[in-house]
Coordinates of C-alpha atoms and ligand atoms in Angstrom, one line a residue:
M1 CA 108.6 54.9 71.4
A2 CA 107.6 51.5 70.1
D3 CA 107.8 49.5 66.9
R4 CA 104.6 47.9 66.0
L5 CA 103.1 46.5 62.8
N6 CA 106.4 47.8 61.2
Y7 CA 105.6 51.4 62.1
R8 CA 107.7 53.4 64.5
I9 CA 105.3 55.3 66.8
E10 CA 106.6 58.1 69.0
V11 CA 104.6 60.1 71.5
T12 CA 106.6 63.2 72.1
G13 CA 104.1 65.0 74.3
P14 CA 104.2 64.2 78.0
V15 CA 102.1 61.2 79.0
E16 CA 100.9 62.7 82.3
G17 CA 98.2 61.8 84.7
R18 CA 95.7 59.4 83.0
F19 CA 96.9 60.2 79.4
A20 CA 98.2 56.6 79.2
E21 CA 94.5 55.4 79.3
I22 CA 94.0 57.2 76.0
L23 CA 97.5 56.6 74.4
T24 CA 97.3 52.8 74.8
P25 CA 99.4 50.6 72.5
A26 CA 96.3 49.4 70.7
A27 CA 95.0 52.9 70.2
L28 CA 98.3 54.0 68.8
D29 CA 98.4 51.0 66.5
F30 CA 95.0 52.1 65.2
L31 CA 96.2 55.6 64.5
A32 CA 99.2 54.2 62.7
K33 CA 97.0 52.1 60.6
L34 CA 94.8 55.1 59.6
D35 CA 97.9 57.3 59.0
N36 CA 99.7 54.7 57.0
T37 CA 96.7 54.2 54.8
F38 CA 95.6 57.8 54.3
A39 CA 98.6 60.1 54.8
G40 CA 99.5 60.1 51.1
R41 CA 96.0 60.9 50.0
R42 CA 95.7 63.7 52.6
R43 CA 98.9 65.3 51.3
E44 CA 97.7 65.1 47.7
L45 CA 94.4 66.7 48.6
L46 CA 96.2 69.5 50.5
D47 CA 98.4 70.1 47.4
A48 CA 95.2 70.2 45.3
R49 CA 93.8 72.8 47.7
R50 CA 96.9 74.9 47.2
R51 CA 96.6 74.6 43.4
R52 CA 92.9 75.5 43.4
R53 CA 93.5 78.5 45.6
E54 CA 96.2 79.7 43.2
E55 CA 93.8 79.3 40.3
L56 CA 91.1 81.2 42.1
Q57 CA 93.4 84.0 43.1
S58 CA 94.7 84.4 39.6
G59 CA 91.2 84.2 38.1
E60 CA 92.5 81.4 35.8
K61 CA 89.7 79.0 36.6
P62 CA 86.6 80.6 38.1
L63 CA 84.3 78.9 40.5
G64 CA 81.2 77.1 39.3
F65 CA 79.2 74.0 39.7
L66 CA 81.3 71.0 38.4
P67 CA 80.4 69.8 35.0
E68 CA 81.8 66.3 35.7
T69 CA 79.4 65.7 38.6
R70 CA 76.3 67.1 37.0
A71 CA 74.7 63.6 37.0
I72 CA 75.0 63.3 40.7
R73 CA 73.3 66.7 41.2
E74 CA 70.5 65.9 38.7
D75 CA 69.8 62.3 39.9
E76 CA 66.8 62.7 42.2
S77 CA 66.9 59.0 43.2
W78 CA 69.7 58.8 45.8
H79 CA 69.4 59.7 49.5
V80 CA 71.6 59.6 52.5
A81 CA 71.4 56.8 55.2
P82 CA 68.4 56.8 57.5
T83 CA 68.6 59.0 60.6
A84 CA 70.6 57.3 63.4
P85 CA 69.4 57.0 67.0
G86 CA 70.0 60.2 69.0
L87 CA 70.1 62.3 65.8
E88 CA 66.4 62.4 64.9
D89 CA 65.7 65.7 66.7
R90 CA 68.5 68.3 66.4
R91 CA 66.6 71.4 67.1
V92 CA 69.2 72.8 69.5
E93 CA 72.9 71.9 69.3
I94 CA 75.3 73.4 71.8
T95 CA 79.0 73.7 70.8
G96 CA 82.0 74.1 72.9
P97 CA 85.4 72.8 74.0
T98 CA 85.9 69.5 75.8
D99 CA 87.3 70.6 79.1
R100 CA 85.8 68.7 82.1
K101 CA 83.4 71.4 83.3
M102 CA 82.1 72.4 79.9
T103 CA 81.7 68.7 79.0
V104 CA 79.2 68.3 81.9
N105 CA 77.6 71.7 81.4
A106 CA 77.1 71.0 77.7
L107 CA 75.6 67.5 78.2
N108 CA 73.2 69.0 80.8
S109 CA 72.4 72.1 78.9
G110 CA 69.0 70.9 77.5
A111 CA 70.4 70.9 74.0
K112 CA 69.6 67.8 71.9
V113 CA 73.2 67.5 70.6
W114 CA 76.6 68.6 71.9
L115 CA 79.2 69.4 69.4
A116 CA 82.3 68.4 71.3
D117 CA 84.9 70.6 69.6
F118 CA 88.5 69.8 68.9
E119 CA 88.4 72.5 66.2
D120 CA 87.4 76.2 66.1
A121 CA 86.7 76.3 69.9
T122 CA 89.9 74.5 71.0
S123 CA 93.4 75.7 71.2
P124 CA 95.2 72.4 70.2
T125 CA 97.7 72.2 73.0
W126 CA 98.8 68.7 73.7
H127 CA 97.0 68.9 77.1
N128 CA 93.7 70.1 75.5
V129 CA 93.8 67.4 72.9
I130 CA 94.4 64.4 75.2
D131 CA 92.5 65.8 78.2
G132 CA 89.5 66.4 75.9
Q133 CA 89.6 62.7 74.8
L134 CA 89.7 61.7 78.5
N135 CA 86.7 63.8 79.3
L136 CA 84.7 62.3 76.5
Y137 CA 85.8 58.8 77.5
D138 CA 84.6 59.4 81.0
A139 CA 81.4 61.2 80.0
I140 CA 80.4 58.4 77.7
R141 CA 80.9 56.0 80.6
R142 CA 79.0 58.3 83.0
N143 CA 82.2 58.5 85.0
I144 CA 82.8 62.2 85.1
D145 CA 81.3 63.5 88.3
F146 CA 83.5 66.0 90.2
T147 CA 83.3 68.7 92.8
T148 CA 85.2 72.0 92.5
E149 CA 87.3 73.4 95.4
A150 CA 84.4 75.9 95.9
G151 CA 82.1 73.0 96.5
K152 CA 80.1 73.1 93.2
R153 CA 79.2 69.6 92.1
Y154 CA 79.1 68.6 88.5
T155 CA 77.3 65.4 87.5
I156 CA 75.6 64.3 84.3
G157 CA 71.8 64.5 84.4
D158 CA 69.1 62.1 83.1
E159 CA 68.8 63.4 79.6
P160 CA 72.3 64.3 78.3
A161 CA 72.7 65.6 74.8
T162 CA 73.9 63.3 72.0
I163 CA 77.6 63.7 71.5
V164 CA 78.9 64.7 68.1
A165 CA 82.7 65.1 68.1
R166 CA 84.4 67.5 65.7
P167 CA 88.0 66.6 64.9
R168 CA 90.4 69.1 63.6
G169 CA 90.5 69.9 59.9
W170 CA 92.7 68.2 57.3
H171 CA 95.1 71.2 57.2
L172 CA 96.4 70.5 60.8
V173 CA 98.9 68.0 62.1
E174 CA 99.4 66.7 65.6
K175 CA 103.1 67.1 66.2
H176 CA 103.2 65.2 69.4
I177 CA 102.4 61.9 67.8
R178 CA 104.8 60.8 65.0
I179 CA 104.7 57.8 62.9
D180 CA 107.9 56.9 61.1
G181 CA 109.1 60.4 62.1
R182 CA 106.3 62.4 60.5
P183 CA 103.5 64.1 62.5
V184 CA 100.1 62.5 62.2
S185 CA 97.1 64.2 60.7
A186 CA 95.3 66.0 63.5
S187 CA 92.0 64.9 62.0
L188 CA 93.0 61.3 62.2
V189 CA 94.2 61.7 65.8
D190 CA 91.0 63.3 67.0
F191 CA 88.7 61.0 65.0
G192 CA 90.8 57.9 65.7
L193 CA 91.2 58.2 69.4
Y194 CA 87.5 59.0 69.9
F195 CA 86.3 56.2 67.6
F196 CA 88.7 53.6 68.9
H197 CA 87.9 54.1 72.6
N198 CA 84.2 54.9 72.4
A199 CA 82.5 53.4 69.3
R200 CA 81.5 50.1 71.0
Q201 CA 80.5 51.8 74.2
L202 CA 78.3 54.3 72.3
L203 CA 76.6 51.5 70.4
A204 CA 76.0 49.7 73.7
R205 CA 74.2 52.8 74.9
G206 CA 71.9 53.0 71.9
V207 CA 73.6 55.8 70.0
G208 CA 76.7 55.7 67.9
P209 CA 80.0 57.4 66.9
Y210 CA 78.9 60.6 65.4
F211 CA 81.1 63.4 63.9
Y212 CA 81.1 66.9 62.5
L213 CA 83.5 67.3 59.7
P214 CA 85.1 70.8 59.4
K215 CA 86.5 72.9 56.7
L216 CA 86.1 70.5 53.8
E217 CA 86.9 72.2 50.5
N218 CA 85.5 69.6 48.0
H219 CA 83.9 66.2 47.5
L220 CA 87.2 64.4 47.2
E221 CA 88.0 65.4 50.8
A222 CA 84.6 63.9 51.7
R223 CA 85.5 60.7 49.9
L224 CA 88.7 60.5 52.0
W225 CA 86.6 60.8 55.2
N226 CA 84.3 58.1 53.9
D227 CA 87.2 55.8 53.3
V228 CA 88.6 56.5 56.8
F229 CA 85.1 55.5 58.2
L230 CA 85.0 52.3 56.2
L231 CA 88.5 51.3 57.4
A232 CA 87.8 52.3 61.0
Q233 CA 84.5 50.3 61.1
R234 CA 86.2 47.3 59.6
E235 CA 89.1 47.4 62.0
L236 CA 86.8 47.5 65.0
G237 CA 84.4 44.9 63.6
I238 CA 81.5 47.5 63.7
P239 CA 78.9 47.3 61.0
R240 CA 79.5 49.4 57.8
G241 CA 77.3 52.6 58.0
T242 CA 77.3 52.9 61.8
I243 CA 79.2 56.2 61.8
R244 CA 77.2 59.3 61.0
A245 CA 78.9 62.5 59.8
T246 CA 77.5 66.0 59.5
V247 CA 79.6 68.1 57.1
L248 CA 80.2 71.8 57.7
I249 CA 79.7 73.7 54.5
E250 CA 82.1 76.5 55.5
T251 CA 84.3 77.1 52.5
I252 CA 83.2 78.8 49.3
T253 CA 84.4 75.9 47.2
A254 CA 82.3 73.3 49.2
A255 CA 79.2 75.4 48.6
F256 CA 79.4 74.4 45.0
E257 CA 79.7 70.7 45.9
M258 CA 77.0 70.1 48.5
D259 CA 75.3 67.3 46.6
E260 CA 78.6 65.7 45.8
I261 CA 79.7 65.8 49.4
L262 CA 76.5 64.2 50.6
Y263 CA 76.8 61.6 47.8
E264 CA 80.4 60.6 48.7
L265 CA 79.4 60.2 52.4
R266 CA 75.8 58.9 51.7
E267 CA 76.2 55.7 53.7
H268 CA 77.4 57.8 56.7
A269 CA 75.9 61.3 56.1
A270 CA 73.6 62.8 58.7
G271 CA 73.4 66.3 57.4
L272 CA 75.1 69.6 56.5
N273 CA 75.7 72.6 58.6
A274 CA 76.0 76.2 57.6
G275 CA 79.3 77.2 59.2
R276 CA 79.0 80.9 58.5
W277 CA 82.2 82.2 60.1
D278 CA 84.7 80.0 58.3
Y279 CA 82.5 80.5 55.2
I280 CA 83.1 84.2 55.3
F281 CA 86.8 83.6 56.1
S282 CA 87.0 81.3 53.0
L283 CA 85.4 83.9 50.8
I284 CA 87.8 86.6 51.9
K285 CA 90.8 84.3 51.7
N286 CA 90.1 83.2 48.1
F287 CA 89.1 86.6 46.7
A288 CA 91.1 89.0 48.8
A289 CA 93.1 90.3 45.9
H290 CA 90.2 90.4 43.4
G291 CA 89.4 94.1 43.7
A292 CA 86.7 96.2 45.1
D293 CA 83.8 94.0 44.1
Y294 CA 85.0 91.4 46.6
V295 CA 85.8 93.6 49.5
L296 CA 83.5 92.9 52.4
P297 CA 82.5 95.7 54.8
D298 CA 83.1 95.8 58.5
R299 CA 82.5 92.3 60.0
A300 CA 79.5 93.5 61.9
Q301 CA 77.8 94.4 58.6
V302 CA 78.2 90.9 57.1
T303 CA 75.0 89.5 58.4
M304 CA 73.2 86.4 57.4
T305 CA 70.5 88.3 55.5
V306 CA 72.9 89.8 53.0
P307 CA 71.9 88.2 49.6
F308 CA 75.0 86.0 49.1
M309 CA 74.8 84.5 52.6
R310 CA 71.1 83.9 52.3
A311 CA 71.7 82.2 48.9
Y312 CA 74.2 79.9 50.5
T313 CA 72.0 78.9 53.5
E314 CA 68.9 78.4 51.4
L315 CA 70.8 76.2 48.9
L316 CA 72.0 74.2 51.9
V317 CA 68.5 73.5 53.1
R318 CA 67.3 72.6 49.7
T319 CA 70.2 70.3 49.0
C320 CA 69.8 68.5 52.4
H321 CA 66.1 68.0 52.3
K322 CA 66.2 66.6 48.7
R323 CA 68.6 63.9 50.0
G324 CA 66.9 63.2 53.4
A325 CA 69.7 64.9 55.4
H326 CA 69.3 67.3 58.3
A327 CA 70.1 71.0 57.6
I328 CA 71.6 72.6 60.7
G329 CA 72.0 76.3 61.2
G330 CA 75.0 78.2 62.4
M331 CA 76.3 80.3 65.2
A332 CA 75.1 83.7 66.1
A333 CA 78.1 85.2 67.9
F334 CA 76.0 87.0 70.6
I335 CA 76.3 85.5 74.1
P336 CA 74.6 86.1 77.4
S337 CA 75.9 88.9 79.6
R338 CA 75.5 89.8 83.2
D339 CA 74.5 93.3 82.0
P340 CA 70.7 93.1 81.6
E341 CA 70.6 95.4 78.7
V342 CA 73.4 93.7 76.8
N343 CA 71.8 90.4 77.6
A344 CA 68.4 91.4 76.3
T345 CA 69.9 92.6 73.0
A346 CA 72.0 89.4 72.7
I347 CA 68.9 87.2 73.2
E348 CA 66.9 89.2 70.7
K349 CA 69.7 89.0 68.1
V350 CA 69.9 85.2 68.6
R351 CA 66.1 84.9 68.4
A352 CA 66.0 86.8 65.1
D353 CA 68.8 84.6 63.7
K354 CA 67.1 81.3 64.7
E355 CA 63.7 82.6 63.4
R356 CA 65.3 83.2 60.0
E357 CA 66.8 79.7 60.1
A358 CA 63.7 77.9 61.3
G359 CA 61.6 79.8 58.7
D360 CA 64.0 78.9 55.9
G361 CA 63.6 75.2 56.7
F362 CA 66.6 74.4 58.9
D363 CA 66.0 71.4 61.2
G364 CA 67.9 72.9 64.1
S365 CA 70.7 75.2 64.9
W366 CA 73.7 76.0 67.1
V367 CA 74.1 77.9 70.3
A368 CA 77.4 78.8 71.9
H369 CA 76.2 79.0 75.5
P370 CA 73.7 77.1 77.8
G371 CA 71.9 80.4 78.4
L372 CA 70.9 80.4 74.7
V373 CA 69.4 76.9 74.6
P374 CA 65.9 78.1 75.6
V375 CA 65.5 80.8 72.9
C376 CA 66.7 78.4 70.2
R377 CA 64.4 75.7 71.4
E378 CA 61.4 78.0 71.7
V379 CA 61.9 79.2 68.1
F380 CA 62.2 75.7 66.7
D381 CA 59.4 74.3 68.8
G382 CA 57.2 77.0 67.3
V383 CA 58.0 76.0 63.7
L384 CA 58.4 72.2 64.1
G385 CA 55.2 71.7 65.9
G386 CA 55.0 68.1 66.9
W387 CA 57.7 67.0 64.4
P388 CA 61.4 66.4 65.3
H389 CA 62.6 68.1 62.0
Q390 CA 61.2 69.6 58.8
L391 CA 62.8 67.3 56.2
G392 CA 59.5 67.5 54.4
K393 CA 60.0 71.2 53.6
L394 CA 61.8 70.7 50.3
R395 CA 62.3 74.3 49.4
E396 CA 61.8 73.6 45.7
D397 CA 61.3 77.4 45.3
V398 CA 65.0 77.9 45.9
H399 CA 67.1 78.4 42.7
V400 CA 70.6 79.5 43.5
T401 CA 73.2 80.3 40.8
A402 CA 76.9 80.6 40.9
E403 CA 76.5 84.3 40.6
D404 CA 74.2 84.4 43.6
L405 CA 76.8 82.7 45.7
L406 CA 79.6 84.9 44.6
D407 CA 77.7 88.2 44.7
V408 CA 79.9 89.5 47.5
A409 CA 79.1 93.1 46.5
S410 CA 75.5 92.5 47.6
A411 CA 76.7 92.9 51.2
G412 CA 76.9 96.6 50.7
G413 CA 78.1 98.5 53.8
E414 CA 81.3 100.3 54.5
V415 CA 84.7 99.9 56.1
T416 CA 85.3 102.1 59.0
E417 CA 88.3 102.9 61.3
A418 CA 86.3 101.4 64.1
G419 CA 85.9 98.3 62.1
V420 CA 89.6 98.0 61.4
R421 CA 90.5 98.6 65.0
A422 CA 87.9 96.1 66.2
N423 CA 89.4 93.4 64.0
I424 CA 92.9 94.2 65.3
N425 CA 91.8 94.3 68.9
V426 CA 89.8 91.1 68.6
A427 CA 92.6 89.3 66.8
L428 CA 95.2 90.2 69.5
R429 CA 92.9 89.2 72.3
Y430 CA 91.9 86.0 70.7
V431 CA 95.4 84.9 69.7
D432 CA 96.6 85.8 73.3
A433 CA 93.9 83.5 74.7
W434 CA 94.6 80.8 72.1
L435 CA 98.3 80.8 73.0
R436 CA 97.3 80.4 76.6
G437 CA 95.2 77.3 75.8
T438 CA 91.8 78.8 75.4
G439 CA 90.2 78.3 72.0
A440 CA 86.9 80.2 72.4
A441 CA 86.6 83.4 74.3
A442 CA 84.0 86.1 75.2
I443 CA 85.4 89.4 73.7
H444 CA 83.3 92.6 73.7
N445 CA 80.2 90.5 74.4
L446 CA 80.7 88.2 71.4
M447 CA 81.9 84.6 71.1
E448 CA 85.2 84.6 69.3
D449 CA 87.0 81.5 68.1
A450 CA 89.5 80.4 65.5
A451 CA 87.1 81.1 62.6
T452 CA 86.2 84.6 63.7
A453 CA 89.8 85.5 64.4
E454 CA 90.7 84.3 60.8
I455 CA 88.1 86.7 59.5
A456 CA 89.6 89.6 61.6
R457 CA 93.1 89.2 60.3
C458 CA 92.1 88.4 56.6
Q459 CA 89.9 91.5 56.4
V460 CA 92.7 93.7 57.5
W461 CA 94.9 92.1 54.8
Q462 CA 92.2 92.5 52.1
W463 CA 91.5 96.1 53.0
I464 CA 95.3 97.0 52.8
R465 CA 95.7 95.1 49.6
N466 CA 92.8 97.0 48.0
G467 CA 93.6 100.4 49.5
T468 CA 90.1 100.4 50.8
K469 CA 88.8 103.8 51.8
L470 CA 87.6 104.4 55.4
E471 CA 84.6 106.6 56.1
D472 CA 86.7 109.8 56.0
G473 CA 88.1 108.9 52.6
T474 CA 91.6 107.8 54.0
A475 CA 92.9 104.7 52.3
L476 CA 94.0 101.9 54.6
T477 CA 97.7 101.5 54.1
R478 CA 100.0 99.1 55.8
E479 CA 101.5 102.0 57.7
L480 CA 98.1 103.1 59.0
A481 CA 97.3 99.5 60.0
V482 CA 100.6 99.3 61.9
Q483 CA 99.7 102.5 63.8
F484 CA 96.3 101.1 64.7
L485 CA 98.0 97.8 65.7
D486 CA 100.4 99.7 68.1
E487 CA 97.6 101.7 69.6
E488 CA 95.2 98.7 70.1
L489 CA 98.1 96.6 71.5
A490 CA 98.8 99.3 74.1
A491 CA 95.1 99.4 75.1
V492 CA 94.7 95.6 75.2
R493 CA 98.0 95.3 77.2
A494 CA 96.8 97.7 79.8
D495 CA 93.6 95.7 80.1
L496 CA 95.1 92.2 80.3
G497 CA 97.9 92.8 82.7
E498 CA 100.7 90.4 83.5
G499 CA 101.3 87.0 82.0
N500 CA 99.8 87.8 78.6
R501 CA 101.1 86.6 75.3
L502 CA 100.5 89.8 73.4
D503 CA 104.0 90.1 72.0
D504 CA 103.6 86.7 70.3
A505 CA 100.1 87.6 69.3
R506 CA 101.4 90.8 67.7
E507 CA 104.0 88.8 65.8
I508 CA 101.3 86.3 64.6
F509 CA 99.1 89.2 63.5
T510 CA 101.9 90.9 61.7
E511 CA 102.8 87.8 59.8
T512 CA 99.2 86.8 58.9
A513 CA 97.6 90.1 58.3
L514 CA 100.3 92.6 57.3
G515 CA 102.6 90.4 55.1
E516 CA 103.0 90.5 51.3
K517 CA 101.2 87.1 51.0
L518 CA 98.0 86.0 52.8
P519 CA 98.8 82.8 54.7
S520 CA 96.0 80.1 54.4
F521 CA 95.5 79.7 58.2
L522 CA 96.8 81.6 61.1
T523 CA 96.6 78.5 63.3
T524 CA 99.0 76.3 61.3
G525 CA 102.1 78.5 61.7
A526 CA 101.2 79.5 65.2
Y527 CA 100.7 75.9 66.2
A528 CA 104.1 74.8 64.9
R529 CA 105.9 77.7 66.5
Y530 CA 104.2 78.2 69.8
L531 CA 102.1 75.1 70.8
T532 CA 104.6 72.4 70.4
D533 CA 108.2 71.7 71.4
A534 CA 108.5 69.0 68.7
R535 CA 109.2 71.4 65.8
Ligands
ACO601 C1 82.6 79.4 64.4 C2 82.3 78.2 65.2 O1 82.8 77.2 65.0 S1 81.2 78.3 66.5 C3 81.6 76.9 67.5 C4 82.8 77.0 68.2 N1 82.7 78.0 69.3 C5 82.2 77.6 70.4 O2 81.9 76.4 70.6 C6 82.1 78.6 71.5 C7 81.5 77.9 72.7 N2 81.3 78.8 73.8 C8 82.2 79.1 74.7 O3 83.3 78.6 74.7 C9 81.8 80.0 75.9 O4 80.4 80.2 75.9 C10 82.4 81.4 75.8 C11 83.9 81.3 75.9 C12 82.0 82.1 74.6 C13 81.9 82.2 77.1 O5 82.3 81.4 78.2 P1 82.2 82.0 79.7 O6 82.8 83.4 79.7 O7 82.8 81.0 80.6 O8 80.7 82.2 79.9 P2 79.9 82.3 81.2 O9 80.8 82.8 82.3 O10 78.7 83.1 81.0 O11 79.5 80.8 81.6 C14 78.5 80.4 82.5 C15 78.5 79.0 82.7 O12 78.2 78.3 81.4 C16 79.2 77.4 81.0 N3 79.3 77.5 79.6 C17 79.4 78.6 78.8 N4 79.5 78.2 77.5 C18 79.4 76.9 77.5 C19 79.4 75.9 76.4 N5 79.5 76.3 75.1 N6 79.3 74.6 76.7 C20 79.2 74.2 78.0 N7 79.2 75.1 79.1 C21 79.3 76.4 78.8 C22 80.4 77.9 81.7 O13 81.3 76.8 81.8 C23 79.9 78.4 83.0 O14 79.7 77.2 83.9 P3 79.7 77.3 85.5 O15 78.5 78.2 85.8 O16 79.5 75.9 85.9 O17 81.0 77.9 85.9
LIG602 O1 82.3 76.2 62.4 C1 81.5 77.0 62.2 C2 81.8 78.3 61.6 O2 80.9 79.1 61.5 O3 83.0 78.4 61.2
MG603 MG1 84.2 76.6 61.4

């Protein structure tokens, strides 16, 4: 514990190994400065989120484009900052957690960009959070080579991907760092430590401090990030406008404020990304109790070609290109497999997804695994030709209305017993992995992470609330869902064996999918209860 600049800073997590190199007095002072300046606004914005969700749930104030920001949307004259070095060509971006091996593998994957993830793909244990910072610190300084016990050597190659770090969202706190007794915003911890230690080093290497901003719900949250950037740049004496941020449009409310979000961040904005999984989660969460018209079918049937998802992604491309910003596609959940048949299907599914995105005007897209870099690159190479992007493709043909974005019924499809069971099974397996420190996992040949697990538990809640009929006409009741839960739990337990956290996973699932109310996030409560001693 230390008193500096009149703040009391406590680190309650163990400062083990080389953690002290990250948790330096100067870095903690920097976090304290950020927290002291922005904690109040963050709290207000989180309160505003809660109020907005209540309004949406009650149908009191429907969603639409904001009348008060019409001038920003209609003004054709403003653009975002020029593209920064290392971000001109984003045709393939690999995402993944920041453990040491994956850091090296991602940088060497052949992708142009690596999204170094403290969010959906990371279980925010204290170890993962600070170890991830250390790995990035070492990677940026090309000081990360290591050899495994089995003798496999990991070393960064000649053309590493550009690093874009994704801090945790505004809803999360880091309970192991406290300032004046209160836990610090997890966004500010992840952003602040990365920026403080690496910004100058990155600039010296000809790139810069770049970020992905997750789960924003509106343009005022983008304004908060912009103000964080301005203060951070000032504190380190780095020119205003050095930072670049790509914002994930992954909440239904943000889809109505794409122009406004780019406008708030225009000095720092690099682009928008279509974060499909959290987007689906957000739709379900906000409209879960709105009746049959808002009930989505089995998760596997909510594809990117259903009309309301297509409307969202096309609007994103149009908005970005009008403002000179990159439009980046999202994550197909299919991952390579050792089974040749499963693998061939996965590659073809990913190819189809990337072909749609490239054809619609996206400048690049995400892959979850190094084995998917070639297919994504091949598809975008084919469409981009000799160009690094397709910002010139303005998509003036796209006209998306509020009704288009909210036409959830256009998904069609059905809810099946297999779909309910799959959601329960995946949620249990994923939460078990998350509690054991793994934030992204291969489950039944798909990539699962925090966003997809949120969909799984929210769908079950929505189907119970709406008494949704399964294929044989049986309505899904809580009792039936509990029966499925018990049966799936037994099957998963037999599969996972000793040392699992399935009892805790069951409790988390019961609270977040089977309760009277639908909690906003499964991760917030689970983090407070299971991932920290500092309750
Ligand atoms: C909704 C969203 O936000 S999407 C973005 C967030 N989600 C993600 O980023 C998921 C990223 N992907 C992953 O975490 C992993 O690919 C998983 C968990 C899905 C599968 O991982 P594994 O089961 O380890 O895959 P697999 O065994 O095929 O890995 C083969 C090699 O590729 C490496 N690898 C796999 N995925 C990645 C990745 N995303 N980044 C870097 N390296 C990777 C593995 O470390 C392994 O390396 P090794 O040969 O040196 O041991
Ligand atoms: O972060 C990406 C998403 O799909 O969610
Ligand atoms: Mg997400």
